[in-house]
Amino acid sequence: MTGLNIIRDCLDAMLHPSVRYDAMTSARHRAFMAPRLLGSLAAFAAFPVYLVLRGAPTALEVTAFAWLIAPILLSYFLSRTGRYESAQIMSSLAVASLVMMVAIFTGGIASFAAIWLVVVPIEAALSASRRIVVAASTIAIACVAVLVTLTALDWLPASEAGASHIVFMTFGIASATLYAAGLAFGAESLARTSVSLLNVEEDRYRLLARHMSDVISRHRPNGTVQFISPAAETLVGVQPQRLFGHGLFDRVHVADRPAYLTALSDAARGGEARSVEFRLRRDGARGEAGDFIWVEMRCQPLEEAADRSAPANHETEVVAVLRDVTDRKLQQQALEEARIVAERADASKTRFLATMSHELRTPLNAIIGFSDMMAQEDVLMLDAAKRKEYAQLINDSGLHLLSVVNGILDMSKLESGSFELAPEPFAPRPALINCCNLLALKASDSGVDLITDAPKDLPEINGDPRAFRQILLNLVSNAIKFTERGGSVTVTAGVDLAQLIVRVRDTGVGIAADDLARIGDPFFQAGETYHQRRHEGTGLGLSIVKSLVGMHGGEMRVQSRVGEGTTVTIALPLDYTPPHAMPSNITPLNIAPRSASSETIHQVKKSA
């Protein structure tokens, strides 16, 4: 092994720099140089022995030995230039020329040297080049034809072999056999190198396929899987073998299957890369229920399947790369939701400005107008009754303006997190009765019946009594405002498990299903424009209610149908325990909507 390593190191040192980093090409260059160097050195070493045994050589013998030593020049040429094909053709010409020259003087086609013509195409086969093999075969056949013709026409000079014909024949056959053996060993070395390189490449690609996060798959145009990389187990949660055939297709979301098959079919027919995103079912760990993930698949036709030699009815296969893009999809959805929220915020700002311009200007105009009239009472000759009426109107406008400003300030405190609860034990029934009594006059003036149903045995609850009264005042006032004359508002209270349930039901105008999804946004009011609404208000009533209920750890539901009325239900815990640290922002509760066969229910608020 040491001797072989030394020879290999010497051959590697002779390689041209352009092929040292290509294992297969380097092996071919070594296979070319090795037999020629060894053959030349063997001929050079045998020449003295031949002189001892034979004596003084003839000119033909000297020429033959010179040609046997000459291949070392071809090895030098290849080492310096790296031109493998040129070196092979020159070698074929050199061998054929030597054989022709020796055969012409030793019997033509019957010469011992003629067998060397067989070596010419065999040697060219090591190049793995069809052009070189054809050229070498043509040279060998041409030499054979020339020798046959010269022998048949008896145009050959007298043979100098004489009685040594048997010796020369033995030498020719033996030398050709040895050289062919060298070529065989070179071919075997090339084959072994090729197999080794192929195994290395397969191991490298297998290693890459095993450790890549992306999944590589091979498909027929109908979507069936012929191969899929081991990374599929990480992506889908099952062994790759279960995805063969239609296993992968069965996991594609039903709505995305047409796009999946279309991408594969277009890639197979169009010859261009295609990209598609679809949902893929992934199994959960330890038998847990699976979920769908978003996958991006880039597919293109397999190059070897696009070979021109393939039959006309050959199906072009497709290779695809699958990548988990669930996080990207979630980011896109988050961006889309943020865009919608921003648009709603902009629309809310516009509505807020439009609403506030009316809600603030109307009482201010009344205050300014009537105060100006009272300032000019001598000119206008106002009597005491008029002055009292104007003063009452100014007072009412001021109170209305104060309520608007208080609502805005309360909402700002709730959204900024600066609104603090002061929980303490209190009886909810007296607070409920008191709030209804405060609004009884308003209900009477509006022609609405206010009905209160609160059991006397309602237990005490732990909470903020000021916030509780504000919740009730907003709910009842809102119900009265949106109930037509002749209608009714019913306030009931009860206990369900560990919660106090307060329900305010009216027979008013109700809320449309489209607006129910928006109820809960500050300053939102049902209807698209101010002129479509017949009732005043800033749209903060139920926003404040919902935030206060949420701060108590409770829940609010709104159930409504247009023309039939609205029912607002709040559930507060009987024993509220304040958190150790309040969050910086109070986020309204995200309570899933409920549905019923006869009514539309949303756990959101009705706008004031």
XYZ file of C-alpha atoms in Angstrom:
608
model
C 0.000 0.000 0.000
C 2.917 2.339 0.667
C 4.259 1.870 -2.849
C 0.851 2.544 -4.377
C 0.494 5.658 -2.272
C 3.869 6.893 -3.449
C 2.887 6.318 -7.081
C -0.447 8.078 -6.513
C 1.264 11.043 -4.868
C 3.650 11.312 -7.811
C 0.756 11.223 -10.267
C -1.158 13.812 -8.252
C 1.864 16.091 -8.380
C 1.843 15.823 -12.187
C -1.835 16.736 -12.567
C -2.665 19.983 -14.302
C -3.996 22.629 -11.837
C -7.289 22.888 -13.742
C -8.315 19.319 -12.841
C -6.981 18.885 -9.306
C -10.324 19.764 -7.701
C -12.436 17.528 -9.961
C -12.152 13.995 -8.598
C -13.448 12.178 -11.684
C -11.402 14.172 -14.192
C -8.321 13.763 -11.996
C -8.869 10.002 -11.998
C -9.047 9.963 -15.808
C -5.826 11.942 -16.092
C -4.090 9.564 -13.677
C -5.418 6.555 -15.614
C -3.978 8.077 -18.800
C -0.553 8.907 -17.414
C 0.063 5.847 -15.223
C 0.274 3.090 -17.922
C 2.299 5.297 -20.242
C 4.774 6.231 -17.574
C 5.058 2.640 -16.377
C 5.204 1.319 -19.936
C 7.885 3.807 -20.947
C 9.930 3.079 -17.837
C 9.526 -0.694 -18.401
C 10.678 -0.362 -22.015
C 13.589 1.791 -20.951
C 14.586 -0.775 -18.292
C 14.164 -3.733 -20.687
C 16.360 -2.232 -23.401
C 19.704 -3.151 -21.717
C 18.456 -6.686 -21.072
C 17.428 -6.934 -24.697
C 20.884 -5.818 -25.769
C 22.504 -8.529 -23.617
C 20.275 -11.246 -24.999
C 20.008 -10.023 -28.590
C 23.197 -8.208 -29.212
C 23.444 -5.183 -31.408
C 19.886 -4.126 -32.357
C 18.759 -3.374 -35.843
C 17.375 0.011 -36.862
C 13.852 -1.392 -36.637
C 14.417 -2.604 -33.091
C 15.849 0.718 -32.013
C 12.862 2.494 -33.554
C 10.461 0.171 -31.751
C 12.073 0.787 -28.384
C 12.089 4.524 -29.070
C 8.368 4.462 -29.741
C 7.754 2.447 -26.574
C 9.615 5.023 -24.517
C 7.974 7.991 -26.312
C 4.564 7.848 -24.446
C 6.245 9.530 -21.501
C 6.142 12.674 -23.656
C 2.356 12.392 -23.918
C 2.106 12.235 -20.116
C 4.252 15.346 -19.911
C 2.038 17.073 -22.500
C -1.125 16.270 -20.531
C 0.491 17.351 -17.253
C 1.404 20.724 -18.677
C -1.673 21.538 -20.764
C -4.554 19.557 -19.249
C -5.909 18.885 -22.772
C -7.134 15.351 -22.260
C -8.843 14.754 -25.615
C -5.856 15.965 -27.589
C -3.558 13.722 -25.565
C -5.812 10.695 -26.167
C -5.960 11.225 -29.927
C -2.197 11.772 -30.093
C -1.717 8.543 -28.114
C -3.942 6.623 -30.524
C -2.026 8.024 -33.504
C 1.325 7.205 -31.887
C 0.393 3.607 -31.083
C -1.171 3.059 -34.493
C 1.874 4.575 -36.263
C 4.256 2.374 -34.287
C 2.208 -0.732 -35.011
C 1.984 0.132 -38.711
C 5.712 0.702 -39.027
C 6.666 -2.508 -37.226
C 4.005 -4.553 -39.045
C 5.128 -3.348 -42.480
C 8.642 -4.712 -41.884
C 7.576 -7.878 -40.039
C 4.928 -9.494 -42.202
C 2.054 -7.058 -42.584
C -1.247 -8.197 -41.139
C 0.421 -11.420 -39.958
C 2.962 -9.440 -37.952
C 3.281 -9.886 -34.226
C 2.696 -6.127 -33.878
C -0.732 -6.139 -35.571
C -2.417 -7.298 -32.343
C -1.579 -3.909 -30.818
C -4.222 -2.304 -33.071
C -6.849 -3.862 -30.785
C -5.440 -1.845 -27.881
C -6.090 1.493 -29.633
C -9.934 1.649 -29.266
C -9.762 -0.113 -25.870
C -7.478 2.603 -24.581
C -9.770 5.306 -25.980
C -12.716 3.812 -24.097
C -11.197 5.046 -20.831
C -11.836 8.631 -21.938
C -15.633 8.198 -21.687
C -15.817 10.355 -24.807
C -17.695 9.032 -27.804
C -15.779 11.322 -30.131
C -12.394 9.960 -28.975
C -13.611 6.340 -29.195
C -14.876 6.919 -32.748
C -11.606 8.591 -33.759
C -9.470 5.806 -32.244
C -11.623 3.079 -33.765
C -11.409 4.764 -37.164
C -7.610 4.955 -36.894
C -7.339 1.260 -35.895
C -9.690 0.089 -38.663
C -7.855 2.209 -41.218
C -4.521 0.669 -40.165
C -5.969 -2.820 -40.429
C -7.329 -2.036 -43.893
C -3.967 -0.689 -45.044
C -2.078 -3.720 -43.746
C -4.555 -6.135 -45.367
C -4.282 -4.275 -48.681
C -0.478 -4.152 -48.618
C -0.278 -7.837 -47.703
C -2.744 -8.847 -50.421
C -0.922 -6.850 -53.105
C 2.470 -8.109 -51.883
C 3.791 -4.558 -51.637
C 5.527 -5.201 -48.290
C 9.335 -5.268 -47.983
C 11.081 -8.491 -47.043
C 10.535 -9.384 -43.425
C 13.498 -8.901 -41.124
C 12.076 -11.158 -38.466
C 13.365 -14.384 -39.967
C 13.798 -17.194 -37.524
C 12.945 -14.855 -34.639
C 9.311 -14.646 -35.732
C 8.143 -16.785 -32.818
C 10.100 -14.656 -30.352
C 8.662 -11.450 -31.785
C 5.148 -12.907 -31.806
C 5.538 -13.921 -28.184
C 6.852 -10.518 -27.280
C 4.059 -8.727 -29.169
C 1.283 -10.748 -27.605
C 2.775 -10.550 -24.127
C 3.376 -6.814 -24.332
C -0.106 -6.158 -25.724
C -1.600 -8.330 -22.983
C 0.324 -6.510 -20.288
C -0.694 -3.156 -21.700
C -4.336 -4.273 -21.942
C -4.080 -5.454 -18.335
C -2.883 -1.996 -17.366
C -5.819 -0.498 -19.204
C -8.148 -2.924 -17.431
C -6.762 -1.891 -14.060
C -7.204 1.749 -15.112
C -10.798 1.080 -16.128
C -11.429 -0.692 -12.835
C -9.896 2.213 -10.952
C -12.079 4.657 -12.855
C -15.180 2.569 -12.169
C -14.334 2.339 -8.476
C -13.696 6.073 -8.339
C -16.992 6.738 -10.120
C -18.922 4.517 -7.711
C -17.172 6.093 -4.743
C -17.971 9.594 -5.977
C -21.560 8.570 -6.649
C -21.884 7.193 -3.123
C -20.358 10.349 -1.695
C -22.791 12.505 -3.688
C -25.713 10.347 -2.631
C -24.638 10.543 1.005
C -24.225 14.304 0.690
C -27.654 14.798 -0.854
C -29.191 12.341 1.602
C -27.599 14.272 4.458
C -28.875 17.562 3.049
C -32.362 16.153 2.523
C -32.393 14.769 6.078
C -31.316 18.026 7.732
C -33.088 20.556 5.515
C -36.107 22.210 7.044
C -37.713 22.421 3.599
C -39.322 19.299 2.153
C -38.285 18.034 -1.281
C -40.775 15.869 -3.162
C -41.179 14.306 -6.588
C -44.616 14.163 -8.186
C -46.424 12.896 -11.197
C -48.576 15.479 -13.018
C -51.676 14.057 -11.269
C -50.171 14.943 -7.887
C -49.141 11.480 -6.682
C -45.924 11.491 -4.678
C -43.053 9.226 -5.777
C -40.446 10.536 -3.346
C -40.461 12.862 -0.363
C -37.560 13.827 1.901
C -37.369 12.874 5.608
C -38.061 16.507 6.609
C -41.727 15.763 5.857
C -42.018 14.072 9.247
C -41.160 17.352 10.981
C -43.481 19.336 8.729
C -46.545 17.059 8.759
C -45.969 14.860 11.797
C -46.090 11.485 9.998
C -43.489 9.210 8.441
C -42.626 10.084 4.821
C -43.774 6.648 3.574
C -47.374 7.524 4.509
C -47.273 10.501 2.133
C -46.449 8.462 -0.974
C -49.112 8.137 -3.634
C -52.104 10.273 -2.651
C -51.079 10.553 1.015
C -49.940 14.162 0.656
C -52.947 15.132 -1.470
C -55.332 13.751 1.175
C -53.822 16.163 3.712
C -54.315 19.252 1.554
C -57.278 21.369 2.636
C -60.301 20.597 0.466
C -60.635 24.219 -0.631
C -56.965 24.349 -1.700
C -56.781 21.087 -3.650
C -57.651 22.611 -7.061
C -54.815 25.153 -6.706
C -52.422 22.382 -5.595
C -53.182 20.157 -8.612
C -53.204 23.107 -11.023
C -49.701 24.175 -9.981
C -48.311 20.652 -10.516
C -50.069 20.254 -13.841
C -48.945 23.667 -15.127
C -45.348 22.973 -14.113
C -45.429 19.625 -15.934
C -46.958 21.049 -19.119
C -45.526 24.548 -19.226
C -41.937 23.696 -18.354
C -41.676 26.663 -15.975
C -41.557 26.967 -12.223
C -44.854 27.469 -10.426
C -45.586 28.606 -6.884
C -48.700 28.030 -4.787
C -49.706 28.401 -1.150
C -52.146 25.998 0.479
C -53.164 24.601 3.844
C -51.824 21.228 4.932
C -53.086 19.115 7.808
C -50.443 18.338 10.413
C -50.914 15.597 12.984
C -50.554 16.504 16.638
C -48.133 14.859 19.006
C -49.209 11.777 20.971
C -52.542 11.412 19.272
C -53.608 15.023 19.805
C -55.922 16.622 17.294
C -54.034 18.054 14.336
C -54.312 21.475 12.814
C -53.733 23.089 9.444
C -50.540 24.922 8.581
C -49.832 27.160 5.616
C -47.312 25.729 3.133
C -45.650 27.329 0.125
C -44.811 24.918 -2.707
C -42.475 25.818 -5.579
C -42.528 23.201 -8.311
C -40.762 22.798 -11.647
C -40.387 20.008 -14.213
C -37.698 17.418 -13.576
C -34.791 18.014 -15.944
C -34.095 14.379 -16.762
C -37.781 13.897 -17.578
C -37.521 16.642 -20.195
C -34.941 14.645 -22.215
C -35.617 14.788 -25.957
C -35.086 11.057 -26.244
C -38.174 10.455 -24.115
C -41.221 9.104 -25.974
C -43.966 11.470 -27.016
C -46.424 10.086 -24.459
C -43.912 10.326 -21.610
C -45.304 12.064 -18.505
C -43.098 14.907 -17.303
C -42.494 14.568 -13.597
C -42.301 17.513 -11.210
C -39.937 18.214 -8.340
C -41.305 20.459 -5.576
C -39.961 22.232 -2.507
C -42.421 22.703 0.375
C -41.862 25.272 3.115
C -43.849 26.108 6.243
C -45.041 29.738 5.899
C -47.537 29.732 8.759
C -45.675 32.467 10.638
C -45.595 34.637 7.531
C -49.311 34.107 7.002
C -50.020 35.027 10.609
C -47.957 38.189 10.158
C -49.889 39.029 7.006
C -53.165 38.461 8.813
C -51.941 40.592 11.718
C -50.978 43.361 9.293
C -54.360 43.112 7.595
C -56.141 43.255 10.945
C -53.981 46.218 11.947
C -54.898 47.929 8.700
C -58.589 47.328 9.357
C -58.211 48.600 12.915
C -56.401 51.694 11.638
C -59.126 52.314 9.082
C -61.768 51.910 11.771
C -59.841 54.258 14.039
C -59.702 56.813 11.260
C -63.415 56.373 10.610
C -64.067 56.616 14.374
C -62.093 59.848 14.479
C -64.188 61.222 11.636
C -67.409 60.140 13.352
C -66.170 61.535 16.643
C -65.482 64.928 15.103
C -68.841 64.927 13.325
C -70.709 63.877 16.481
C -68.845 66.190 18.833
C -69.322 69.136 16.502
C -73.074 68.700 16.985
C -73.110 67.567 20.618
C -70.874 70.432 21.749
C -72.104 73.174 19.417
C -75.797 72.679 20.137
C -75.676 73.333 23.925
C -73.011 76.031 23.498
C -75.192 77.857 20.963
C -78.110 77.640 23.363
C -76.033 78.925 26.293
C -74.574 81.808 24.283
C -77.862 82.696 22.603
C -80.058 82.733 25.669
C -77.415 84.441 27.825
C -77.141 87.205 25.177
C -80.926 87.607 25.269
C -80.883 87.854 29.071
C -78.070 90.427 28.881
C -80.339 92.584 26.698
C -83.490 92.130 28.782
C -84.073 95.914 28.885
C -84.099 96.091 25.110
C -86.078 92.918 24.679
C -88.334 93.724 27.655
C -88.192 90.196 29.102
C -90.552 89.382 31.912
C -89.728 87.178 34.865
C -91.261 84.080 33.266
C -89.071 84.451 30.157
C -85.954 85.013 32.219
C -86.725 81.886 34.221
C -87.341 79.892 31.054
C -84.080 81.096 29.491
C -82.153 80.373 32.677
C -83.596 76.859 32.752
C -82.608 76.325 29.116
C -79.096 77.550 29.859
C -78.920 75.221 32.853
C -80.169 72.239 30.824
C -77.660 72.973 28.048
C -74.847 73.238 30.588
C -75.804 69.968 32.206
C -75.942 68.275 28.809
C -72.526 69.712 27.907
C -71.165 68.537 31.268
C -72.464 64.993 30.689
C -70.810 64.908 27.241
C -67.474 66.074 28.637
C -67.710 63.674 31.590
C -68.368 60.777 29.213
C -65.316 61.651 27.135
C -63.140 61.993 30.226
C -64.364 58.699 31.679
C -63.669 56.886 28.416
C -60.191 58.417 28.233
C -59.446 57.257 31.769
C -60.668 53.755 31.001
C -58.615 53.441 27.821
C -55.468 54.873 29.445
C -55.768 52.611 32.497
C -55.941 55.516 34.951
C -59.496 54.707 36.052
C -59.146 52.937 39.391
C -61.807 50.882 41.106
C -62.471 51.216 44.826
C -64.074 47.874 45.721
C -66.113 47.506 48.895
C -69.078 45.400 50.019
C -72.450 46.971 49.127
C -76.074 45.974 48.504
C -76.899 46.029 44.783
C -80.700 46.291 45.168
C -80.804 49.777 46.758
C -78.354 51.056 44.138
C -80.516 49.606 41.348
C -83.750 51.078 42.792
C -82.080 54.473 43.278
C -80.836 54.605 39.692
C -84.262 53.709 38.313
C -85.893 56.368 40.487
C -83.452 58.974 39.158
C -84.453 58.108 35.596
C -88.175 57.686 36.263
C -88.914 61.320 35.348
C -87.025 61.008 32.093
C -88.959 57.842 31.266
C -92.248 59.543 32.122
C -91.447 62.536 29.915
C -90.596 60.157 27.050
C -93.813 58.183 27.484
C -91.925 55.005 28.398
C -92.904 52.615 31.203
C -89.915 51.862 33.484
C -90.383 48.534 35.290
C -88.028 47.324 38.017
C -87.906 43.730 39.252
C -85.225 43.186 41.919
C -85.672 40.502 44.623
C -85.365 41.727 48.176
C -82.983 38.888 49.075
C -80.233 39.907 46.658
C -76.917 39.245 48.443
C -74.216 41.813 48.931
C -71.470 41.947 46.354
C -67.900 43.160 46.540
C -67.209 45.852 43.940
C -67.067 49.554 43.220
C -70.553 50.963 44.042
C -69.836 54.169 42.088
C -68.958 52.145 38.966
C -72.009 49.918 39.510
C -74.316 52.945 39.576
C -72.666 54.356 36.461
C -73.220 51.027 34.683
C -76.929 51.032 35.603
C -77.462 54.703 34.738
C -75.880 54.275 31.308
C -77.828 51.109 30.527
C -81.226 52.362 31.649
C -80.747 55.850 30.176
C -79.703 54.271 26.874
C -82.749 51.977 26.855
C -85.131 54.868 27.559
C -83.561 57.032 24.866
C -83.965 54.370 22.141
C -87.501 53.327 23.111
C -90.406 54.958 21.320
C -93.318 56.528 23.184
C -95.639 53.827 24.494
C -92.860 51.296 24.899
C -91.379 49.863 28.047
C -88.004 49.304 29.723
C -87.675 46.418 32.173
C -84.773 46.122 34.637
C -84.365 42.777 36.397
C -81.717 41.391 38.737
C -80.877 37.937 40.054
C -78.111 35.574 41.098
C -76.751 32.747 38.965
C -74.117 30.647 40.687
C -71.491 33.151 41.914
C -72.592 36.002 39.641
C -75.013 38.887 39.874
C -77.085 39.022 36.686
C -78.609 42.387 35.715
C -80.723 42.500 32.574
C -82.103 45.663 30.925
C -84.722 44.912 28.266
C -86.430 47.530 26.070
C -88.972 47.465 23.247
C -87.134 50.121 21.249
C -85.759 50.391 17.732
C -83.200 47.584 18.108
C -79.826 47.195 16.429
C -79.148 45.788 12.971
C -77.053 42.625 12.688
C -74.370 44.463 10.664
C -74.007 47.082 13.393
C -73.835 44.496 16.192
C -70.335 43.514 15.079
C -69.230 47.126 15.516
C -70.944 47.736 18.816
C -68.196 48.101 21.373
C -66.067 50.677 19.596
C -65.927 54.062 21.326
C -67.972 56.771 19.596
C -69.666 54.183 17.354
C -73.379 54.681 16.743
C -75.645 52.535 14.646
C -76.311 54.108 11.263
C -73.856 55.486 8.767
C -74.358 59.228 9.241
C -75.564 61.515 11.958
C -78.706 62.371 10.034
C -79.742 58.716 9.975
C -79.890 58.716 13.776
C -82.828 60.392 15.479
C -81.304 60.391 18.958
C -78.520 62.480 20.433
C -75.459 60.924 22.051
C -71.720 60.464 21.710
C -71.603 56.695 21.385
C -69.772 56.263 24.715
C -72.510 54.855 26.956
C -72.047 51.161 26.330
C -68.296 51.577 25.770
C -67.996 52.799 29.346
C -70.316 50.041 30.573
C -68.349 47.326 28.853
C -65.017 48.618 30.148
C -66.294 48.898 33.724
C -67.786 45.416 33.570
C -64.514 44.080 32.180
C -62.540 45.760 34.969
C -64.735 43.893 37.463
C -63.962 40.606 35.707
C -67.536 40.382 34.441
C -69.207 39.852 31.096
C -71.665 41.796 28.957
C -73.952 40.488 26.232
C -76.157 42.364 23.776
C -79.142 40.673 22.179
C -81.162 42.663 19.658
C -83.379 42.637 16.592
C -84.417 45.649 14.554
C -87.925 46.821 15.478
C -88.273 44.382 18.391
C -85.954 45.857 21.004
C -82.676 45.181 22.733
C -81.650 43.247 25.828
C -78.349 44.013 27.543
C -77.192 41.476 30.136
C -74.282 42.006 32.504
C -72.821 39.352 34.814
C -70.665 40.572 37.723
C -68.855 38.309 40.191
C -70.274 38.474 43.692
C -66.806 38.586 45.183
C -64.539 40.765 43.067
C -60.832 40.479 43.908
C -58.752 43.331 42.470
C -55.542 42.304 40.681
C -52.204 43.183 42.259
C -51.223 45.324 39.277
C -53.580 46.929 36.796
C -52.555 46.707 33.122
C -51.471 49.882 31.384
C -54.356 49.599 28.928
C -57.832 48.266 29.528
C -58.724 46.055 26.589
C -62.420 45.375 26.062
C -63.326 41.755 26.556
C -63.223 39.599 23.433
C -66.305 37.520 24.059
C -67.433 35.235 21.275
C -70.883 35.988 19.859
C -73.768 33.705 20.642
C -76.488 32.832 18.219
C -80.113 31.859 18.588
C -82.729 30.780 16.111
C -84.938 33.825 16.611
C -82.472 36.553 17.634
C -79.038 37.910 16.836
C -76.822 37.970 19.929
C -73.412 39.575 20.366
C -71.451 40.027 23.580
C -70.800 43.665 22.803
C -72.434 46.987 23.669
C -75.191 49.089 22.140
C -73.963 52.549 21.293
C -75.419 55.623 22.975
